[in-house]
């Protein structure tokens, strides 16, 4: 596979899953502005918990980074999440009639715990590169979803969803994703070791949207 | 809750889930000797992967143990898994017509990856006690299942299942479970912090049996 | 020890060591402005390496923090080090005639590696609180040194040393130290478990100044 | 460097340090049987603490191993240390008039803490291979010391020292060292990343003998 960047190859190998993510009912209805608000509210409470796990995950990645440059980038993202992303969430929660305490009290679903645990276990016990490969699909699919559905969004009348989605069009978000891809493109490790966590995380992304759409609880109890 | 051991309290708080585990269709059919063998074969291949994750988990727990005694116990279990349990599995695989390579090649299901990741993430990033609380339900439910269904097993005509289940009646297995419970009973941490991972791991145990019964693959693809 | 804060008790128990730190020859000569510049140059190159280890250490602490609040504080400090502290160092290096590459190339001394490894091993494998207790002496002794020698500094004619030391008088630095102390004051763990790493890290602080004063290399070769 | 095994190349690059280790006064006097017994007693108490750190270190390495085979080998060594090596130590302690409690109570020296922290920090935060490279010099130098001084030992009249040293001549010990070397020879990582920790650990080995010979305490207090 000469001349193909690692990130491009990963994207190709995950294509069947990503197509299903791009066309997931939750995503479609969200960008069209017709998603029932209670599903969005459920999603936002879950995502608040995911955000905290993600901050933890970038902390682990930072502690494992092999170069000062990579460590700084991981810390930059973790800090971004801990500050501006956190504030955005608190504002969004308020707009949805929630307090921050509601978010903290809300129990993460099975899918949320599983996905978060997968990220943390991979980053903690495998190499930095494998951890980064597991981390990438979340950020990258959000960017691709935004690009894929931009026409729908332009016609979207739901200001709440419009505002939420707009973040993923910003130059700063695109830059962030490109930085992570660029970092991974320089990974010094067999491709197959990266493919595993990238594919698994892509599947978790799909399941996460399904969980949100079904306002899913544990399969038991 | 004066006078109640931590492990007893955890058992009580997980009772609703544990009752469902004890009466899970896979478990019932297995102990009655009527479980379709392809379901058992599927279970064994998955469990081989779980065993490897479990060895990793006890390695993490050993590295986090606060006393030499606890470290030795964790290493003892890890080593037991790496030697006699591994040999038992290889023998079982052969009896089922599999090679060890089949087991290594078999892909862990979503539930398997999720449960294993939950154990590893908890043990890696939380305290030793929280990791131990997450680890206990797997060992303990197997012992309780064996006790609960011993009458059924006595009448079980399926020698394969009989032999497999017999392990969980042995004194050495009961001792192992009691050691882990005894260790956790001395945990120096708020009860609620132990309850969380114990309950979540109990739910994963239930899901694991369901996954085996359904010979489950990822929900996507 | 009713009514005494954990941090105060730690400070008292480390008093003999801290008195030697406050009066260490390197510190005295630095604040008087008479420290030979080659010793300061050696110190700065070493400290650049220490800063990178410290960023890593706060990343580990962030990944282990039990509350969102503590995680955010750890990330805040790690990010501060990765941005403004890093820039200060690069400026300082330039003022001393070094490039950033000189700093990266300079080999950490035995004492530097040992101290850094102690921080990382404690934060990685012990509890968050023990890691925090190991981390505190570096920050806190610099604040106390500044307070202890402020009269000397006012008369210090060496603008390079004056500028370097001024940082530790700033309100933002004092706030940072107080935040870390406040966090540790709420630690839910036996005092003796905190005392160990606090005392050991205090000894490493003393050794670090000695290493800088002696421009120390490994004791072998 | 075609055709040279990684372990051979590491050995060559550390040659200057290893020659000093082979000829360290503590080692020479020990193998000649003339080492003052109080120095040996001091060494044994320290080494008991080192053994516990080493068990922890192999637990970390096991949790990071990329293959089942490597994980099993790490667990095998950890378990060996936790069982037969531990018993040997307890017997040796008794022969020297110590109880196991004396060993537990004895404070590790600065060099001991530093070396142990270096192993744990490297294994925890760097790759498995770098951790293994840091771990190898301890085991390997003991084997080479035994080989280098075997003539002296044959004439050694001190049965205590003779018995202690004999362990490192056994086939099982040589096998153990060869397994670790063989594992590292297959490392998939740039050589320079292995050289760093191997050299630093070799220096710590030298310092450890010096610490024992000087019955060294912290340089402060």
Coordinates of C-alpha atoms in Angstrom, one line a residue, chain B residues 15-207:
Chain B
X15 CA -29.3 -9.5 44.1
X16 CA -31.8 -8.7 41.4
X17 CA -29.1 -9.1 38.7
X18 CA -27.5 -12.2 40.3
X19 CA -30.9 -13.9 40.4
X20 CA -31.2 -13.4 36.6
X21 CA -27.7 -14.7 36.2
X22 CA -28.4 -17.9 38.2
X23 CA -31.4 -18.5 36.1
X24 CA -30.0 -17.5 32.7
X25 CA -31.1 -19.9 30.0
X26 CA -27.5 -20.7 29.0
X27 CA -26.7 -21.6 32.6
X28 CA -29.8 -23.7 33.1
X29 CA -29.4 -25.6 29.9
X30 CA -25.7 -26.1 30.6
X31 CA -26.2 -27.6 34.0
X32 CA -29.1 -29.7 32.8
X33 CA -26.8 -31.0 30.0
X34 CA -29.1 -29.9 27.2
X35 CA -27.3 -26.8 26.0
X36 CA -26.8 -27.1 22.2
X37 CA -23.1 -27.9 21.8
X38 CA -22.5 -25.1 19.2
X39 CA -23.5 -22.6 21.8
X40 CA -21.0 -24.1 24.2
X41 CA -18.3 -24.2 21.5
X42 CA -19.0 -20.5 20.9
X43 CA -18.8 -19.8 24.6
X44 CA -15.4 -21.6 25.0
X45 CA -13.8 -19.7 22.1
X46 CA -14.9 -16.4 23.6
X47 CA -13.9 -17.4 27.1
X48 CA -10.4 -18.2 25.9
X49 CA -10.0 -14.6 24.9
X50 CA -11.6 -13.5 28.2
X51 CA -9.0 -15.6 30.0
X52 CA -6.1 -13.7 28.4
X53 CA -7.7 -10.4 29.4
X54 CA -8.2 -11.7 32.9
X55 CA -4.5 -12.6 33.2
X56 CA -3.8 -9.0 32.1
X57 CA -6.2 -7.7 34.6
X58 CA -4.6 -9.5 37.5
X59 CA -1.2 -8.3 36.3
X60 CA -2.5 -4.7 36.6
X61 CA -4.1 -5.4 40.0
X62 CA -0.8 -6.9 41.2
X63 CA 1.1 -3.8 40.1
X64 CA -1.4 -1.6 42.1
X65 CA -1.6 -3.7 45.3
X66 CA -0.8 -1.7 48.4
X67 CA 0.6 -4.7 50.4
X68 CA 3.0 -7.5 49.6
X69 CA 0.3 -10.0 50.7
X70 CA -2.2 -8.6 48.2
X71 CA 0.4 -8.5 45.4
X72 CA 1.3 -12.1 46.0
X73 CA -2.4 -13.2 45.9
X74 CA -3.0 -11.3 42.6
X75 CA 0.2 -12.9 41.1
X76 CA -0.9 -16.3 42.4
X77 CA -4.2 -16.0 40.5
X78 CA -2.6 -14.6 37.4
X79 CA -0.1 -17.4 37.4
X80 CA -2.8 -20.0 38.0
X81 CA -4.6 -18.7 34.9
X82 CA -1.4 -18.7 32.9
X83 CA -0.6 -22.3 33.7
X84 CA -3.3 -24.8 34.9
X85 CA -6.3 -22.8 33.6
X86 CA -4.6 -22.4 30.3
X87 CA -3.9 -26.1 30.0
X88 CA -7.5 -26.9 30.9
X89 CA -8.6 -24.6 28.2
X90 CA -6.3 -26.2 25.6
X91 CA -7.6 -29.6 26.6
X92 CA -11.2 -28.4 26.4
X93 CA -10.5 -26.8 23.0
X94 CA -9.1 -30.1 21.7
X95 CA -12.1 -32.0 23.0
X96 CA -14.3 -29.6 21.1
X97 CA -12.3 -30.2 17.9
X98 CA -10.5 -26.8 18.0
X99 CA -6.8 -26.0 18.0
X100 CA -5.3 -23.3 20.1
X101 CA -4.9 -21.3 16.9
X102 CA -8.6 -21.4 16.3
X103 CA -9.1 -19.8 19.7
X104 CA -6.5 -17.1 19.1
X105 CA -8.0 -16.3 15.6
X106 CA -11.6 -16.1 16.9
X107 CA -12.6 -12.5 17.2
X108 CA -13.9 -11.4 20.6
X109 CA -17.5 -10.2 20.5
X110 CA -18.6 -6.7 21.4
X111 CA -19.7 -7.8 24.8
X112 CA -16.4 -9.6 25.4
X113 CA -14.4 -6.5 24.4
X114 CA -16.6 -4.3 26.5
X115 CA -16.4 -6.4 29.6
X116 CA -12.7 -6.9 29.3
X117 CA -12.1 -3.2 28.7
X118 CA -14.2 -2.3 31.7
X119 CA -12.1 -4.5 33.9
X120 CA -8.8 -3.2 32.6
X121 CA -9.8 0.4 32.6
X122 CA -11.1 0.2 36.2
X123 CA -8.0 -1.6 37.5
X124 CA -5.6 0.7 35.6
X125 CA -7.1 4.1 36.5
X126 CA -9.1 3.6 39.7
X127 CA -7.8 2.3 43.0
X128 CA -6.8 -1.3 43.6
X129 CA -10.0 -1.8 45.6
X130 CA -12.3 -0.6 42.9
X131 CA -10.4 -2.9 40.4
X132 CA -10.9 -5.8 42.8
X133 CA -14.6 -5.1 43.2
X134 CA -15.0 -5.1 39.4
X135 CA -13.1 -8.4 39.2
X136 CA -15.0 -10.3 41.8
X137 CA -18.4 -11.0 40.2
X138 CA -16.9 -13.2 37.5
X139 CA -15.3 -15.5 40.0
X140 CA -18.0 -15.4 42.6
X141 CA -21.0 -15.9 40.3
X142 CA -19.4 -19.0 38.9
X143 CA -19.1 -20.4 42.4
X144 CA -22.7 -19.5 43.3
X145 CA -24.0 -20.9 40.0
X146 CA -22.3 -24.2 40.8
X147 CA -23.7 -24.3 44.3
X148 CA -27.2 -23.2 43.1
X149 CA -27.4 -25.9 40.4
X150 CA -25.6 -28.8 42.0
X151 CA -28.6 -31.0 42.1
X152 CA -29.1 -30.5 38.3
X153 CA -25.5 -31.3 37.7
X154 CA -25.7 -34.6 39.6
X155 CA -28.3 -35.7 37.1
X156 CA -26.5 -34.2 34.1
X157 CA -25.6 -36.8 31.5
X158 CA -23.4 -34.6 29.4
X159 CA -19.9 -35.5 30.5
X160 CA -18.4 -32.5 28.7
X161 CA -20.5 -30.1 30.6
X162 CA -20.2 -32.1 33.8
X163 CA -16.5 -32.0 33.7
X164 CA -16.4 -28.3 32.9
X165 CA -18.7 -27.4 35.7
X166 CA -17.0 -29.6 38.3
X167 CA -14.1 -27.2 38.5
X168 CA -16.3 -24.7 40.3
X169 CA -17.2 -27.2 43.0
X170 CA -13.6 -27.9 43.9
X171 CA -12.3 -26.8 47.3
X172 CA -9.4 -24.9 45.6
X173 CA -11.8 -22.8 43.6
X174 CA -14.0 -22.0 46.6
X175 CA -10.9 -21.0 48.5
X176 CA -9.8 -18.7 45.7
X177 CA -13.2 -16.9 45.7
X178 CA -13.1 -16.6 49.5
X179 CA -9.6 -15.2 49.4
X180 CA -10.8 -12.5 47.0
X181 CA -13.8 -11.7 49.1
X182 CA -11.7 -11.6 52.3
X183 CA -9.3 -9.2 50.7
X184 CA -12.2 -6.9 49.6
X185 CA -13.8 -7.1 53.0
X186 CA -10.7 -5.2 54.3
X187 CA -10.9 -2.5 51.7
X188 CA -10.3 1.0 53.0
X189 CA -12.6 3.0 50.8
X190 CA -16.2 4.3 50.8
X191 CA -18.7 1.5 50.1
X192 CA -20.3 3.4 47.2
X193 CA -17.1 3.4 45.2
X194 CA -17.0 -0.4 45.4
X195 CA -20.7 -0.8 44.6
X196 CA -20.5 0.9 41.3
X197 CA -18.0 -1.4 39.6
X198 CA -19.4 -4.5 41.3
X199 CA -22.9 -3.8 39.9
X200 CA -21.6 -2.9 36.4
X201 CA -19.5 -6.1 36.3
X202 CA -22.5 -8.1 37.4
X203 CA -24.5 -6.7 34.5
X204 CA -21.6 -7.6 32.1
X205 CA -21.7 -11.2 33.5
X206 CA -25.4 -11.4 32.6
X207 CA -24.7 -10.0 29.1

